[in-house]
Short mmCIF file of C-alpha atoms and ligand atoms in Angstrom, two decimals:
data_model
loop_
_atom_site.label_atom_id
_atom_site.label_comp_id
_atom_site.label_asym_id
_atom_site.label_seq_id
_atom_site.Cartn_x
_atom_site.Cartn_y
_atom_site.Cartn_z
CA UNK A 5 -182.12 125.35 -1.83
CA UNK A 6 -180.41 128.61 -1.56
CA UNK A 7 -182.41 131.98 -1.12
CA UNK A 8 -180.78 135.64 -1.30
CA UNK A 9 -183.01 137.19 0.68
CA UNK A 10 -180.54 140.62 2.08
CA UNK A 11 -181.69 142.67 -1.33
CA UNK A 12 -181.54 145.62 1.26
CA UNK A 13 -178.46 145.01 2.07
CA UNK A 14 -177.24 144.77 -1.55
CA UNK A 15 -178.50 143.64 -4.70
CA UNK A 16 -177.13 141.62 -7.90
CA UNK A 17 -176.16 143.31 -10.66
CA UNK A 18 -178.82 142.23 -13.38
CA UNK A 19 -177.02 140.97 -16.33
CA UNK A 20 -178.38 143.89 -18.34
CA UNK A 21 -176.62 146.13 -16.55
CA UNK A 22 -173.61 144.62 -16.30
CA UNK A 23 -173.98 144.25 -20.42
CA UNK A 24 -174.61 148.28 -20.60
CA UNK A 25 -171.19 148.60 -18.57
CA UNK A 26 -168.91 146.60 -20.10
CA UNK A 27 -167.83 148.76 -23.01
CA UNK A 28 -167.07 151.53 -20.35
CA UNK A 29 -164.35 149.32 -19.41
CA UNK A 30 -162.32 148.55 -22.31
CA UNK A 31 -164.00 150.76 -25.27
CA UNK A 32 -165.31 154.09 -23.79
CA UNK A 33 -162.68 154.56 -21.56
CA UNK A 34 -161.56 157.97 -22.01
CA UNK A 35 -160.93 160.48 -19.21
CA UNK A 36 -164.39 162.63 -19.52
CA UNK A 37 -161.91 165.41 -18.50
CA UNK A 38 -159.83 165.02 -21.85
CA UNK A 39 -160.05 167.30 -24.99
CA UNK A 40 -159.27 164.64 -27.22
CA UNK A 41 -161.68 162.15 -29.14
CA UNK A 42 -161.86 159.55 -26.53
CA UNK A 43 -162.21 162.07 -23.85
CA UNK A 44 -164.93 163.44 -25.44
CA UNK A 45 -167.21 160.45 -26.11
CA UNK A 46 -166.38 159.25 -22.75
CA UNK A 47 -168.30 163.12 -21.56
CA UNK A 48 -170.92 162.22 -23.66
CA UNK A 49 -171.88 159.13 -22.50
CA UNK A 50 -171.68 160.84 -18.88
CA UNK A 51 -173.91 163.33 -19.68
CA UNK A 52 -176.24 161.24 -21.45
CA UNK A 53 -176.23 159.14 -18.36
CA UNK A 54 -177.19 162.01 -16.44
CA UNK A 55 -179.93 163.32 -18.10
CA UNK A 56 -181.41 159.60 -18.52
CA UNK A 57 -181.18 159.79 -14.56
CA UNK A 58 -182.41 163.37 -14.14
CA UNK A 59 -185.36 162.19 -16.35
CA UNK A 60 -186.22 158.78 -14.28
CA UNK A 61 -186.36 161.49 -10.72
CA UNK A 62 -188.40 164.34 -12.88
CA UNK A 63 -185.06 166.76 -11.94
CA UNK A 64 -182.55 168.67 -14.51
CA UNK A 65 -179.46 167.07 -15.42
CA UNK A 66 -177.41 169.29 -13.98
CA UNK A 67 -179.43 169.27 -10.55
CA UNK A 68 -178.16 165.72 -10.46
CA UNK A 69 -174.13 164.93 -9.04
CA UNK A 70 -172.60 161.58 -9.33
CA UNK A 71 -170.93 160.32 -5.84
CA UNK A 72 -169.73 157.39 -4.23
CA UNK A 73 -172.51 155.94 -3.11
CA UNK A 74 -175.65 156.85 -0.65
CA UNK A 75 -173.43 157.57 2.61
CA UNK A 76 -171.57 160.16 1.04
CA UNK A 77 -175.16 161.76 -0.70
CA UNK A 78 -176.13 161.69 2.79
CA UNK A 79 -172.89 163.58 4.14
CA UNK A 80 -173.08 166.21 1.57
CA UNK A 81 -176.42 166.75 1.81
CA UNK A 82 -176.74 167.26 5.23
CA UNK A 83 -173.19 169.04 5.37
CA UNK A 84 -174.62 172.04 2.74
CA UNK A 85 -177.43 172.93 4.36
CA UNK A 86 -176.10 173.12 8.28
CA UNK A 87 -173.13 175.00 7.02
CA UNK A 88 -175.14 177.60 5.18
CA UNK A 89 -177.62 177.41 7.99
CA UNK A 90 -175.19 178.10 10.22
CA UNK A 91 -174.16 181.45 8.45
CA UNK A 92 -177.51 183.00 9.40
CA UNK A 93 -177.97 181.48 13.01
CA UNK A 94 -180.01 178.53 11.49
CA UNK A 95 -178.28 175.64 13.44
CA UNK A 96 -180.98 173.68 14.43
CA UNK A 97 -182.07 170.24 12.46
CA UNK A 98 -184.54 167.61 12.25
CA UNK A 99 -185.19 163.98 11.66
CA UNK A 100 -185.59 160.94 12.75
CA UNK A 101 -184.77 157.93 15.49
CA UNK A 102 -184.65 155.78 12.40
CA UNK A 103 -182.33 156.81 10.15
CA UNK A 104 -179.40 154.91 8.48
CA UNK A 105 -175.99 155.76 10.17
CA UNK A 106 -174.73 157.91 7.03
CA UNK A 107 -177.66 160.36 8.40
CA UNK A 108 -177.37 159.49 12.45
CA UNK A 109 -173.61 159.58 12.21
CA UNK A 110 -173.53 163.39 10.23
CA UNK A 111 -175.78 165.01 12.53
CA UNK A 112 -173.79 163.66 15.64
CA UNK A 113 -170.98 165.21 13.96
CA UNK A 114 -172.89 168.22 13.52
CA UNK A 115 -174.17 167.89 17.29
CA UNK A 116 -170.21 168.13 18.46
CA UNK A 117 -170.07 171.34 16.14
CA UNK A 118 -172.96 172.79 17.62
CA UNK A 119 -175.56 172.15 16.02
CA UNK A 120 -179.12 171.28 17.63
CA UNK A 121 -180.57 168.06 15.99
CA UNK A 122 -183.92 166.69 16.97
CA UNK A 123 -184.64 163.58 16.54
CA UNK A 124 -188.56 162.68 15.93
CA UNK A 125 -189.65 159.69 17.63
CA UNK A 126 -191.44 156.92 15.26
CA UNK A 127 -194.72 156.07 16.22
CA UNK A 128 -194.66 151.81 16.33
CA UNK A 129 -196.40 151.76 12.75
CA UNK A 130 -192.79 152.84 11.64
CA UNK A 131 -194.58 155.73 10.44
CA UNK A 132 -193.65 159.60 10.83
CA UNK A 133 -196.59 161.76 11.08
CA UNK A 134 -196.13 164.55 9.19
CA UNK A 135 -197.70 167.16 12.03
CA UNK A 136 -195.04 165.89 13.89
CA UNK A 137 -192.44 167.34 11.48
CA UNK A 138 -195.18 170.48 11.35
CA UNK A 139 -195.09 170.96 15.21
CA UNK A 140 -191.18 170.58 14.85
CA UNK A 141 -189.98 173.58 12.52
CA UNK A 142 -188.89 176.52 14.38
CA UNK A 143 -187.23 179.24 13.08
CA UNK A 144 -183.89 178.72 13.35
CA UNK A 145 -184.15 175.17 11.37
CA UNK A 146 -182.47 175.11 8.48
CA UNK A 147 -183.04 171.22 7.56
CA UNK A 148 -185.44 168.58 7.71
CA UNK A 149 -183.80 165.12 6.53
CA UNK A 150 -186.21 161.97 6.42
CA UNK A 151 -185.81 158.62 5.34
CA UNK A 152 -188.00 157.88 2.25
CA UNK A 153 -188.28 154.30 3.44
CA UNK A 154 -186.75 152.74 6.13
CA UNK A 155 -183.55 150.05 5.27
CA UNK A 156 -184.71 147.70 8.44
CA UNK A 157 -188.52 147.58 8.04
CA UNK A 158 -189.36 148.54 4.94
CA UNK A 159 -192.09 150.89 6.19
CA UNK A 160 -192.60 154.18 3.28
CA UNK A 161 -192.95 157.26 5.03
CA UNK A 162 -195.45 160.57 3.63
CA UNK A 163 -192.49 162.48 2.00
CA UNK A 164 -194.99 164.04 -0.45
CA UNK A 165 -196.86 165.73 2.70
CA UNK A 166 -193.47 165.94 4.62
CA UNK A 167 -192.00 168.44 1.30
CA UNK A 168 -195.02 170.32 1.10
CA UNK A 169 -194.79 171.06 4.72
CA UNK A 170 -190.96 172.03 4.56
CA UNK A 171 -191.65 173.94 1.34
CA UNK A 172 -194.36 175.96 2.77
CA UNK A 173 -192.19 176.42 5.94
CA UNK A 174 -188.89 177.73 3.52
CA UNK A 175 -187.22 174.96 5.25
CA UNK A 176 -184.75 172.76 2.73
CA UNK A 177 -186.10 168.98 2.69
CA UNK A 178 -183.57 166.25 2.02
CA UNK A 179 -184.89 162.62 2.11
CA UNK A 180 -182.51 159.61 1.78
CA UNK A 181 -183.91 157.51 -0.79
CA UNK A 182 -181.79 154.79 -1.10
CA UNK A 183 -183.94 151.99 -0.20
CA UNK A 184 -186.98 153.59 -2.14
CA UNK A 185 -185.67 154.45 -5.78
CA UNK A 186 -186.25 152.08 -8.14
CA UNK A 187 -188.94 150.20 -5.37
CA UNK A 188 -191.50 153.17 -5.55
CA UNK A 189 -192.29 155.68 -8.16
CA UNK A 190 -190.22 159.05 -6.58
CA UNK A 191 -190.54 162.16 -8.46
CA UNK A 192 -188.91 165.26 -7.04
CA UNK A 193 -191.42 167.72 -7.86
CA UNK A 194 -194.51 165.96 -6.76
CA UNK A 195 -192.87 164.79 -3.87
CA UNK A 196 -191.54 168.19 -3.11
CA UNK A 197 -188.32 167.20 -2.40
CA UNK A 198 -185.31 169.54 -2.10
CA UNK A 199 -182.39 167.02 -1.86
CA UNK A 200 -182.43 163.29 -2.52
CA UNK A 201 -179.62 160.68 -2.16
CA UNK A 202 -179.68 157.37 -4.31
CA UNK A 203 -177.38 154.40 -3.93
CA UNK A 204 -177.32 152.05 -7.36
CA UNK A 205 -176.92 148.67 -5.62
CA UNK A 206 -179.96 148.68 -3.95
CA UNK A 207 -181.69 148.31 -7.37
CA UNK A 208 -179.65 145.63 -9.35
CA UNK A 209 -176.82 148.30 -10.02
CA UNK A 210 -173.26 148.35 -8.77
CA UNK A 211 -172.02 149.44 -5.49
CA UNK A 212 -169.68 152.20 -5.05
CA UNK A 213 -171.84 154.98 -7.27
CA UNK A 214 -174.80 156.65 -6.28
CA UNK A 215 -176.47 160.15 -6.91
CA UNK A 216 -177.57 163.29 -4.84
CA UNK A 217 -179.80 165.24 -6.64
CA UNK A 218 -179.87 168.95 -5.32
CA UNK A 219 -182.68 171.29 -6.40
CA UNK A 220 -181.51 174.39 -8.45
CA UNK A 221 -180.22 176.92 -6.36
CA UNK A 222 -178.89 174.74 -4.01
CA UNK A 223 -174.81 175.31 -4.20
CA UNK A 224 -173.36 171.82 -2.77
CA UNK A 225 -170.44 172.03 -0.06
CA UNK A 226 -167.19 169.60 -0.87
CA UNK A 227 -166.82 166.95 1.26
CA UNK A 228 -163.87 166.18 -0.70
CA UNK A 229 -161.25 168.71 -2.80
CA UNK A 230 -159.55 168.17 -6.20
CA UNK A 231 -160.62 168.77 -9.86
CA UNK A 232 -163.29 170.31 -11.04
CA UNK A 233 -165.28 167.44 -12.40
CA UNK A 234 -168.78 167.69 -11.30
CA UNK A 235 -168.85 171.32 -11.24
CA UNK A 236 -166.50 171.29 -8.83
CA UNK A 237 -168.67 169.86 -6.14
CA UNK A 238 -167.63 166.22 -6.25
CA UNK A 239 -164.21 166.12 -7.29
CA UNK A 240 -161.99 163.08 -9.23
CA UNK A 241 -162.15 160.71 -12.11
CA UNK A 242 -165.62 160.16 -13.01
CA UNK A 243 -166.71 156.28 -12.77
CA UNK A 244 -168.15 156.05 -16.21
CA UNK A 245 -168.85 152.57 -15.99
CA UNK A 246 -170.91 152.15 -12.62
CA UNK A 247 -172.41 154.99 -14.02
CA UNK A 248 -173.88 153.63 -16.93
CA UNK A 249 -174.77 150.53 -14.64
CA UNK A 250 -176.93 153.27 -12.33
CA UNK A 251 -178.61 154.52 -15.67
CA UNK A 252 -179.61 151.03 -17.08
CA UNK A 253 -180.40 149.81 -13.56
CA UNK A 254 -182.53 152.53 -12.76
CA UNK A 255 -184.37 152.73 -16.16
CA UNK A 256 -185.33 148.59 -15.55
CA UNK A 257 -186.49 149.28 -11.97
CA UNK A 258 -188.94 151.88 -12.43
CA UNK A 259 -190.39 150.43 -15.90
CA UNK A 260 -191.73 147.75 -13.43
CA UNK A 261 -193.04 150.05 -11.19
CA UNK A 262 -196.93 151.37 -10.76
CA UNK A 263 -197.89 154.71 -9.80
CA UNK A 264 -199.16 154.35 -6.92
CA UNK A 265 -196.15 154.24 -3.84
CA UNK A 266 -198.15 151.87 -1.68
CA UNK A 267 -198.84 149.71 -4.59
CA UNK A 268 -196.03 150.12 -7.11
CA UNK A 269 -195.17 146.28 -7.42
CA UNK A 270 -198.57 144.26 -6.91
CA UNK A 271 -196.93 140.94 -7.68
CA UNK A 272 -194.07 140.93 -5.48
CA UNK A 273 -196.59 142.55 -2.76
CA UNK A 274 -198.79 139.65 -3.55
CA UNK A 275 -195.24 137.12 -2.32
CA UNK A 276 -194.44 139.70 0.51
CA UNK A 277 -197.90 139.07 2.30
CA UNK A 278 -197.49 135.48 1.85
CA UNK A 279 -194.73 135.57 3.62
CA UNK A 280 -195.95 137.76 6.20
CA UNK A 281 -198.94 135.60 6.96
CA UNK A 282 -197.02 132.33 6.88
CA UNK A 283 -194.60 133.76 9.77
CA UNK A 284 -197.42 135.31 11.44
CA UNK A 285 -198.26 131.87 12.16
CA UNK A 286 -195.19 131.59 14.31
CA UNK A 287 -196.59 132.27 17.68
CA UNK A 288 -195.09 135.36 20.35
CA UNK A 289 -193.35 137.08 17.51
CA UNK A 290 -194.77 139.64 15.80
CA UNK A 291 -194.59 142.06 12.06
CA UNK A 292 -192.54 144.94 12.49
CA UNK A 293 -193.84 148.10 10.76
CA UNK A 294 -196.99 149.25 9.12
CA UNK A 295 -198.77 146.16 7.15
CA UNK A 296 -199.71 148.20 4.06
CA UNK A 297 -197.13 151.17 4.29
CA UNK A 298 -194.54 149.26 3.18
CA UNK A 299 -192.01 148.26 0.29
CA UNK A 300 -193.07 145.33 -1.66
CA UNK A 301 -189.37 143.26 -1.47
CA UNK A 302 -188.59 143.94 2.68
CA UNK A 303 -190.17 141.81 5.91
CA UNK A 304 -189.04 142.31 9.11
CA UNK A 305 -190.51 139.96 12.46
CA UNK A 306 -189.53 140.38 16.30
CA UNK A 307 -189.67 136.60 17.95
CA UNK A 308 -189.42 136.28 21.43
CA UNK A 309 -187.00 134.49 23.78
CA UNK A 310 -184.94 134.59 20.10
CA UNK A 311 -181.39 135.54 19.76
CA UNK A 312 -181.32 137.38 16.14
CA UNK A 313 -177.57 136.28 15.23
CA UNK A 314 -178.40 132.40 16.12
CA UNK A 315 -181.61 132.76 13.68
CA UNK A 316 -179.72 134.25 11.43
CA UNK A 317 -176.69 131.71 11.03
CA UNK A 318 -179.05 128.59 11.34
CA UNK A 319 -180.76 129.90 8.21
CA UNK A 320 -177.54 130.40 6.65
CA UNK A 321 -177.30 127.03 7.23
CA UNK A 322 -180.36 126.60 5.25
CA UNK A 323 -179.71 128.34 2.54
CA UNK A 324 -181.14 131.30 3.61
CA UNK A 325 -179.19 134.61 3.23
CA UNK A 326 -180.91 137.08 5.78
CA UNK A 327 -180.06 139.80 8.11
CA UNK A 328 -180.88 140.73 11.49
CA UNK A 329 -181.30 144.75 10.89
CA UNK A 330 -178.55 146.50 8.83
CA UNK A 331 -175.31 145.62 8.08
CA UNK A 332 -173.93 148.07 10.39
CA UNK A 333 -175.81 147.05 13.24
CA UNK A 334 -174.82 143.23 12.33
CA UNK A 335 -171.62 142.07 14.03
CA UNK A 336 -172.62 144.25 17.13
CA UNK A 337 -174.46 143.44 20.34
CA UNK A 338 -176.82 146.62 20.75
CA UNK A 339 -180.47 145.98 19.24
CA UNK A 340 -181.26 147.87 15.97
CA UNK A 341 -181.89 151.65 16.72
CA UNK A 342 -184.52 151.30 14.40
CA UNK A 343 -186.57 148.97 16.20
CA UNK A 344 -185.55 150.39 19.74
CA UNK A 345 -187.62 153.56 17.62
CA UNK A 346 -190.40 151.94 17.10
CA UNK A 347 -190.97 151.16 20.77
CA UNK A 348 -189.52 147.28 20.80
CA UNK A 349 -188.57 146.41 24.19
CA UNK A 350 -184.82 145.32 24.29
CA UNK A 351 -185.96 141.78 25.13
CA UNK A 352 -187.94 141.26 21.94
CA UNK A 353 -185.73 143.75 19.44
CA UNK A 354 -182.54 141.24 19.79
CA UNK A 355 -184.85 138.40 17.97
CA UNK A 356 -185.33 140.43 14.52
CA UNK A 357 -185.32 139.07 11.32
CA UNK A 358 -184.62 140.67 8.29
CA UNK A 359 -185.75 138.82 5.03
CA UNK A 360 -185.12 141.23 1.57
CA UNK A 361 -186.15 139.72 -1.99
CA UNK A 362 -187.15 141.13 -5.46
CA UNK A 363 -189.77 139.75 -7.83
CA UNK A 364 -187.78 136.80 -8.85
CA UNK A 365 -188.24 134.84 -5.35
CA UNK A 366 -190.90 132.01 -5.77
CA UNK A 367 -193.76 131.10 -3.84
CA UNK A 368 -192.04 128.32 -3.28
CA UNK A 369 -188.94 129.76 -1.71
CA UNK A 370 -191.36 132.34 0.14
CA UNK A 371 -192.86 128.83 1.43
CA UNK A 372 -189.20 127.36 2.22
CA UNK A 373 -188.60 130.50 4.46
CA UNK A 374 -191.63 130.26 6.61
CA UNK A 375 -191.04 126.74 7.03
CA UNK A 376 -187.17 127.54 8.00
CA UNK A 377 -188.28 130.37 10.33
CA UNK A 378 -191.16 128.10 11.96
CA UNK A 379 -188.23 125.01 12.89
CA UNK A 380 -185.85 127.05 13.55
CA UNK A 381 -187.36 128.85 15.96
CA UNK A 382 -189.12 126.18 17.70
CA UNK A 383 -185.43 124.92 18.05
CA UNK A 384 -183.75 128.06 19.43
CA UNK A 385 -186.72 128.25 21.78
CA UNK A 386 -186.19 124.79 22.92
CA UNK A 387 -182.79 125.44 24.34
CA UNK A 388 -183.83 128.83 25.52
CA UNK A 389 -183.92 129.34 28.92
CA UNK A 390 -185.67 132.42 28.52
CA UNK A 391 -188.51 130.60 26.80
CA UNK A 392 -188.45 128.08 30.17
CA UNK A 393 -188.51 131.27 32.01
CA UNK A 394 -191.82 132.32 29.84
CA UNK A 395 -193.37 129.08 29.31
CA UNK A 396 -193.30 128.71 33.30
CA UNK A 397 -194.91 132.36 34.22
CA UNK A 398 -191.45 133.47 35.47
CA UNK A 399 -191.10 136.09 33.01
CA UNK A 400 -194.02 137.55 30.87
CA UNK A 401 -194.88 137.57 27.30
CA UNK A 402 -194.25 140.58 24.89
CA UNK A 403 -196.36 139.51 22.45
CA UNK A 404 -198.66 137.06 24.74
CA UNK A 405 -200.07 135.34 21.29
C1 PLP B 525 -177.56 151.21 1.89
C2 PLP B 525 -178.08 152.47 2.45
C3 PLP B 525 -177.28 153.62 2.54
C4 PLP B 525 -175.83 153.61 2.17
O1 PLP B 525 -175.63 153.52 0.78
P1 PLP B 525 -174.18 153.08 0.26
O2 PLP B 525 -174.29 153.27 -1.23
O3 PLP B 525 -174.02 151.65 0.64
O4 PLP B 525 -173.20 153.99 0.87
C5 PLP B 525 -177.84 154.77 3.02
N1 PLP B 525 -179.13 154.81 3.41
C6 PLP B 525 -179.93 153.74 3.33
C7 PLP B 525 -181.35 153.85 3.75
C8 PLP B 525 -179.43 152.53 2.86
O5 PLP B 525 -180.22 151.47 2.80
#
């Protein structure tokens, strides 16, 4: 059996979308910068991409720019607002411990430039409160940028609360919303959000386009110079065809999707707990994140006296494709920030697992994986002498059950 189960490290294109591109390649394939015929039908279909995407966040067309992906969404956004910020003595910033690196990585920059940037700590439900974010705003902040849900947990935070708070405050709210677009409903205006960054392949699109949506009023920095596609603000050659993959892929997602955020795919919430029961089973390991304030399609566990990357690879072996945290934490020896956030000792935040799936997994692959999990882990732990260490009263239990 093989199982993809990293959708939040990247998804398959759906074959629908890859359909709707095709004809960007070798039909449509017009500079949307030209003045001739082909030109021009290649600026239509951009725009009308646009405005389908504009119309899926409840934003204007042209409060929507095309970029490269969600890290450089993240980078503008966040770039704009300290810069202006910084013109009237605004320098100081907030968000969170758990952040992807295209956020944690632009505010250190910022930090070396300056800037103050506080950090809220995540309570263990992977949860921000939004009083925290309240208590936080000063008068010299000039941004607030939150995670709409969290890459290695899954856990949905209150951005609806979080904008109203910001907007009330005059404080610009940017949330990066790559991992929750096209997994829960998002709407700009009832969410109250001021910036937004979207990344298609996390929802069956390609990688290498992705969107940051700027409310009206808000005049984007360059991160990049050149032409003056995009108004300007995100110069070079338009990528028609990911583009028109974004605006199919999109469109699909959300018709899937219910209203409500914490219940917006019942069916694949229905597989999700499944799982989560079945490795609950698993004994001194435990769920990280909020049960219920969570994505349908992402599971993350803790298991002690576990080494993450052996887990990982022996379920490769498997079949299983999972992850340990985020690709960018992969391939390195620290823990995940993100659990370190949520209060995981070291010990215990080394032994993640990462499974990520959409509505086409099985019950019967979601029973494969807890079976995998269960023997692989009683394996690992076998050989562990950490687990001797335990299992003898040397050391003591994180998670004593
Ligand atoms: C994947 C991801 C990104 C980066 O998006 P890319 O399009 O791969 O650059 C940013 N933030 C979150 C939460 C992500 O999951």
């Amino acid at each position: 059996m093989e199982i993809y189960a990293d959708n939040a490290a990247t998804t398959a294109v759906s074959p629908a979308v890859v359909e709707a591109m095709l004809p960007y390649f070798t039909d449509v394939y017009g500079n949307p910068s030209s003045l001739h015929t082909s030109g021009q039908k290649a600026k239509e279909a951009l725009e009308d991409a646009r405005a389908r995407i504009a119309a899926q966040l409840n934003c204007l067309p042209n409060e929507i720019t095309f970029t490269s992906g969600g890290t450089e969404a993240d980078n503008q956004a966040i770039l704009t607002i300290a810069h202006k910020g910084a013109k009237t003595g605004k320098k100081h910033i907030i968000s969170t411990a758990f952040e992807h690196h295209a956020v944690l990585h632009t505010l250190e920059k910022l930090k070396k430039e300056g800037f103050e940037i506080e950090l809220l700590d995540v309570h263990s439900t992977g949860v921000i409160d939004p009083q925290q974010v309240a208590d936080a705003i000063r008068e010299d902040t000039c941004l607030v940028t939150i995670m709409y849900v969290n890459n290695e947990i899954g856990t949905i935070q209150p951005i609806a609360e979080i904008g109203r708070i910001c907007n009330e405050k005059k404080v610009i709210f940017h949330t990066d919303a790559v991992q929750a677009v096209g997994h829960v409903p998002v709407d700009v205006r009832r969410d109250n959000i001021d910036m937004l960054s979207i990344s298609a392949h996390k929802f069956h699109g390609p990688k290498g386009i992705g969107v940051l949506y700027a409310r009206r009023g808000i005049l984007l920095e360059n991160v990049i110079e050149g032409g003056a596609q995009e108004r300007g603000k995100r110069p070079g050659t338009e990528n028609l065809p990911a583009i028109m993959g974004m605006a199919k892929a999109l469109e699909d997602a959300n018709a899937l999707l219910n209203d409500d955020i914490y219940a917006a795919q019942p069916e694949l919430i229905a597989k999700r707990d499944r799982l989560i029961a079945g490795l609950e089973k698993i004994p001194h390991g435990e769920l990280n994140g909020d049960r219920t304030r969570r994505v349908g399609g992402t599971v993350n566990f803790c298991f002690e006296a576990i080494e993450g990357e052996s887990l990982l690879l022996l379920l490769d072996d498997k079949g299983i494709r999972a992850s340990s945290g985020s690709a960018c934490t992969s391939g390195s020896l620290d823990p995940s920030h993100v659990l370190l956030a949520i209060g995981r000792p070291h010990e215990v935040a080394h032994g993640s697992l990462r499974l990520s799936f959409d509505n086409s997994i099985t019950n019967e692959e979601i029973d494969y994986m807890i079976k995998a999990v269960a023997d692989t882990v009683d394996y690992l732990r076998n050989m562990s002498p950490v687990w001797r260490d335990l299992q003898q009263g040397k050391r003591s239990f994180v998670f004593p059950e």
